[in-house]
Tab-separated table of C-alpha atoms in Angstrom:
chain	number	residue	atom	x	y	z
A	1	MET	CA	107.101	78.620	168.702
A	2	GLY	CA	109.801	75.962	168.730
A	3	GLU	CA	111.890	74.841	171.660
A	4	SER	CA	115.279	76.468	172.150
A	5	GLY	CA	117.375	73.404	173.001
A	6	LEU	CA	119.181	75.515	175.618
A	7	GLN	CA	119.637	73.498	178.835
A	8	THR	CA	121.159	76.143	181.110
A	9	VAL	CA	120.738	79.784	181.962
A	10	VAL	CA	123.535	81.803	180.391
A	11	VAL	CA	124.186	85.090	182.196
A	12	THR	CA	126.316	87.688	180.460
A	13	LEU	CA	127.907	90.058	182.954
A	14	CYS	CA	129.408	93.242	181.525
A	15	ALA	CA	129.915	96.962	182.028
A	16	PRO	CA	126.880	99.093	181.140
A	17	GLY	CA	126.653	100.908	177.846
A	18	PRO	CA	125.934	104.626	177.555
A	19	ASP	CA	122.146	104.212	177.166
A	20	ARG	CA	119.187	101.800	176.923
A	21	ALA	CA	119.870	101.231	173.222
A	22	ALA	CA	123.269	99.801	174.173
A	23	ASP	CA	121.545	97.494	176.672
A	24	GLY	CA	119.282	96.303	173.847
A	25	GLU	CA	122.286	95.611	171.636
A	26	ALA	CA	123.967	93.732	174.510
A	27	LEU	CA	120.800	91.654	174.986
A	28	ILE	CA	120.751	90.731	171.284
A	29	ALA	CA	124.437	89.766	171.431
A	30	ALA	CA	123.818	87.656	174.573
A	31	VAL	CA	120.912	85.798	172.948
A	32	ALA	CA	122.962	85.202	169.803
A	33	SER	CA	125.865	83.846	171.851
A	34	ALA	CA	123.692	81.595	174.043
A	35	SER	CA	121.756	80.230	171.066
A	36	GLY	CA	124.752	79.835	168.742
A	37	SER	CA	123.145	82.215	166.244
A	38	GLU	CA	124.103	85.338	164.368
A	39	THR	CA	122.915	88.647	165.829
A	40	ALA	CA	120.934	89.315	162.621
A	41	GLU	CA	118.779	86.262	163.447
A	42	VAL	CA	117.734	87.639	166.854
A	43	ARG	CA	114.569	89.649	167.276
A	44	ALA	CA	114.162	91.355	170.637
A	45	GLY	CA	112.276	94.118	172.329
A	46	ARG	CA	110.217	95.045	175.363
A	47	VAL	CA	106.523	94.973	176.068
A	48	CYS	CA	104.599	96.150	179.094
A	49	PRO	CA	101.936	93.599	180.056
A	50	HIS	CA	99.804	96.368	181.561
A	51	CYS	CA	99.724	99.080	178.902
A	52	GLY	CA	101.191	97.313	175.856
A	53	GLY	CA	103.945	99.945	175.531
A	54	THR	CA	107.140	98.863	173.829
A	55	ASP	CA	109.445	101.519	175.303
A	56	HIS	CA	109.443	99.767	178.696
A	57	GLY	CA	108.389	96.488	180.265
A	58	ARG	CA	109.547	92.911	180.154
A	59	PRO	CA	112.187	92.021	177.548
A	60	TRP	CA	111.534	89.275	174.992
A	61	ALA	CA	113.663	87.558	172.338
A	62	THR	CA	113.274	85.060	169.503
A	63	VAL	CA	115.704	83.370	167.136
A	64	ARG	CA	114.216	82.031	163.897
A	65	GLY	CA	110.784	81.826	165.553
A	66	THR	CA	112.004	80.129	168.739
A	67	GLY	CA	111.363	82.055	171.943
A	68	TYR	CA	113.938	82.470	174.690
A	69	GLY	CA	113.431	83.669	178.223
A	70	VAL	CA	115.428	86.842	178.797
A	71	SER	CA	115.906	89.174	181.733
A	72	LEU	CA	118.120	92.204	182.217
A	73	SER	CA	119.366	93.990	185.327
A	74	ARG	CA	121.697	96.890	185.862
A	75	THR	CA	123.447	98.428	188.820
A	76	THR	CA	126.362	100.807	189.202
A	77	GLY	CA	129.103	99.559	186.864
A	78	ALA	CA	127.402	96.271	185.891
A	79	VAL	CA	124.743	94.813	183.628
A	80	ALA	CA	123.515	91.214	183.842
A	81	ILE	CA	121.613	89.642	180.955
A	82	ALA	CA	120.095	86.190	181.470
A	83	VAL	CA	119.100	83.964	178.549
A	84	ALA	CA	117.168	80.779	179.316
A	85	PRO	CA	115.025	78.142	177.635
A	86	GLY	CA	111.994	79.450	179.546
A	87	SER	CA	110.904	82.075	182.021
A	88	VAL	CA	113.799	83.708	183.884
A	89	GLY	CA	114.476	86.588	186.232
A	90	VAL	CA	117.891	88.073	187.000
A	91	ASP	CA	119.064	90.777	189.348
A	92	VAL	CA	122.511	92.189	190.004
A	93	GLU	CA	123.151	94.497	192.946
A	94	ARG	CA	126.025	96.253	194.649
A	95	VAL	CA	126.191	95.083	198.270
A	96	SER	CA	127.242	98.588	199.302
A	97	ARG	CA	124.044	100.054	197.797
A	98	VAL	CA	121.727	97.532	199.428
A	99	ALA	CA	123.243	98.337	202.827
A	100	ALA	CA	121.229	101.557	202.696
A	101	ALA	CA	117.933	99.814	201.789
A	102	PRO	CA	115.009	100.275	204.155
A	103	LEU	CA	114.517	97.337	206.524
A	104	ASP	CA	110.791	97.223	205.734
A	105	ALA	CA	111.696	95.610	202.401
A	106	PHE	CA	112.862	92.513	204.282
A	107	THR	CA	110.785	89.937	206.138
A	108	SER	CA	111.462	89.214	209.796
A	109	GLY	CA	112.790	85.785	208.735
A	110	GLU	CA	115.272	87.402	206.335
A	111	ARG	CA	116.453	89.825	209.010
A	112	ASP	CA	116.851	86.939	211.497
A	113	ARG	CA	118.649	84.633	209.010
A	114	SER	CA	120.991	87.408	207.850
A	115	ALA	CA	121.970	88.364	211.419
A	116	GLY	CA	122.961	91.806	210.091
A	117	ASP	CA	125.177	90.444	207.280
A	118	VAL	CA	124.777	93.052	204.538
A	119	GLY	CA	125.905	90.572	201.879
A	120	LEU	CA	123.059	88.238	202.816
A	121	LEU	CA	120.553	91.093	202.818
A	122	ALA	CA	121.799	92.117	199.366
A	123	ALA	CA	121.275	88.533	198.184
A	124	CYS	CA	117.757	88.587	199.647
A	125	TRP	CA	116.943	91.823	197.828
A	126	ALA	CA	118.348	90.556	194.520
A	127	ALA	CA	116.422	87.279	194.909
A	128	LYS	CA	113.182	89.183	195.510
A	129	GLU	CA	113.710	91.142	192.304
A	130	ALA	CA	114.699	88.058	190.294
A	131	VAL	CA	111.623	86.090	191.433
A	132	LEU	CA	109.287	89.023	190.761
A	133	LYS	CA	110.834	89.597	187.320
A	134	ARG	CA	110.359	85.922	186.470
A	135	ASP	CA	106.757	86.202	187.666
A	136	GLY	CA	106.291	89.105	185.243
A	137	ARG	CA	104.928	91.645	187.699
A	138	GLY	CA	108.244	92.961	188.989
A	139	LEU	CA	108.153	95.585	191.697
A	140	ARG	CA	104.443	96.158	191.142
A	141	VAL	CA	104.314	93.493	193.861
A	142	ASP	CA	105.429	94.379	197.388
A	143	PRO	CA	108.931	92.873	197.717
A	144	SER	CA	108.265	91.995	201.354
A	145	SER	CA	105.769	89.393	200.056
A	146	VAL	CA	108.784	87.309	198.977
A	147	ASP	CA	110.641	85.542	201.793
A	148	VAL	CA	114.177	84.513	200.791
A	149	ASP	CA	116.317	81.841	202.439
A	150	VAL	CA	119.741	82.330	200.857
A	151	ALA	CA	121.244	79.225	202.504
A	152	ALA	CA	118.435	77.051	201.116
A	153	GLY	CA	118.542	78.726	197.689
A	154	SER	CA	114.822	79.412	197.758
A	155	ALA	CA	112.350	82.249	197.806
A	156	ARG	CA	108.791	81.697	199.006
A	157	PHE	CA	106.245	83.732	197.066
A	158	GLU	CA	102.469	83.282	197.058
A	159	GLY	CA	102.778	79.954	198.877
A	160	VAL	CA	105.291	78.469	196.417
A	161	ASP	CA	109.024	77.907	196.904
A	162	HIS	CA	111.065	79.181	193.947
A	163	ALA	CA	114.634	78.000	193.418
A	164	VAL	CA	117.175	80.817	193.215
A	165	THR	CA	120.867	80.706	192.374
A	166	VAL	CA	122.928	83.212	194.363
A	167	LEU	CA	126.407	84.089	193.100
A	168	ARG	CA	129.080	86.588	194.188
A	169	PRO	CA	130.958	87.396	190.955
A	170	ALA	CA	132.916	90.259	192.593
A	171	ALA	CA	133.589	91.518	196.116
A	172	ASP	CA	130.816	94.143	196.126
A	173	LEU	CA	128.443	92.358	193.741
A	174	VAL	CA	125.650	89.832	194.167
A	175	LEU	CA	123.943	88.136	191.215
A	176	VAL	CA	120.726	86.127	191.571
A	177	VAL	CA	118.931	84.051	188.949
A	178	ALA	CA	115.402	82.670	189.269
A	179	ALA	CA	114.832	80.017	186.594
A	180	GLY	CA	113.271	77.012	188.243
A	181	GLY	CA	116.578	75.573	189.399
A	182	LEU	CA	118.273	75.308	185.995
A	183	PRO	CA	122.087	75.383	186.070
A	184	VAL	CA	123.587	78.852	185.610
A	185	VAL	CA	126.681	79.718	183.584
A	186	VAL	CA	128.162	83.225	183.933
A	187	GLU	CA	130.147	84.741	181.069
A	188	GLY	CA	132.133	87.951	181.466
A	189	THR	CA	133.287	89.919	184.476
A	190	VAL	CA	133.001	93.359	186.005
A	191	SER	CA	134.930	95.285	188.619
A	192	GLY	CA	134.204	94.515	192.275
A	193	GLY	CA	134.171	98.128	193.454
A	194	ALA	CA	131.193	100.443	193.364
């Protein structure tokens, strides 16, 4: 496959559609926008690396034979779709929802560095998901195996530091992108409330 020419990660942030089919249409539109193509030129779908099923699993996209890295995340009232020149993971979370997360999902370092700040814990959780999505295994891997340092913009996983970009696009929302440190551009907005 050819190279995309894309030099940044473009994240489309929008309200969720009524179903998964709408998410698929939003992903196609995001790839078309990021690549400067028509939606009819985008081919996209999902494939599970474990069972080969196409009704679930990691999203993929191509435009005229050129592959793009894509990742999709949804939370209450928001969908984030990342399009990148290579492997990418994205996660969007409501801070208010993560406040209720079990503490065993966080490492002792994350708990110490956050000092009880729920916004920082939400960023840690979103970074864990973004890194594991980029890895391709997602939450099949224990999230506590990823140690996130929000201030440093990194997540240590399997002995390797992964660059993460942490953004707060709304008061109750945290958005994290794992894409090897590429610049991130966010298009669109959503409401800050849950």
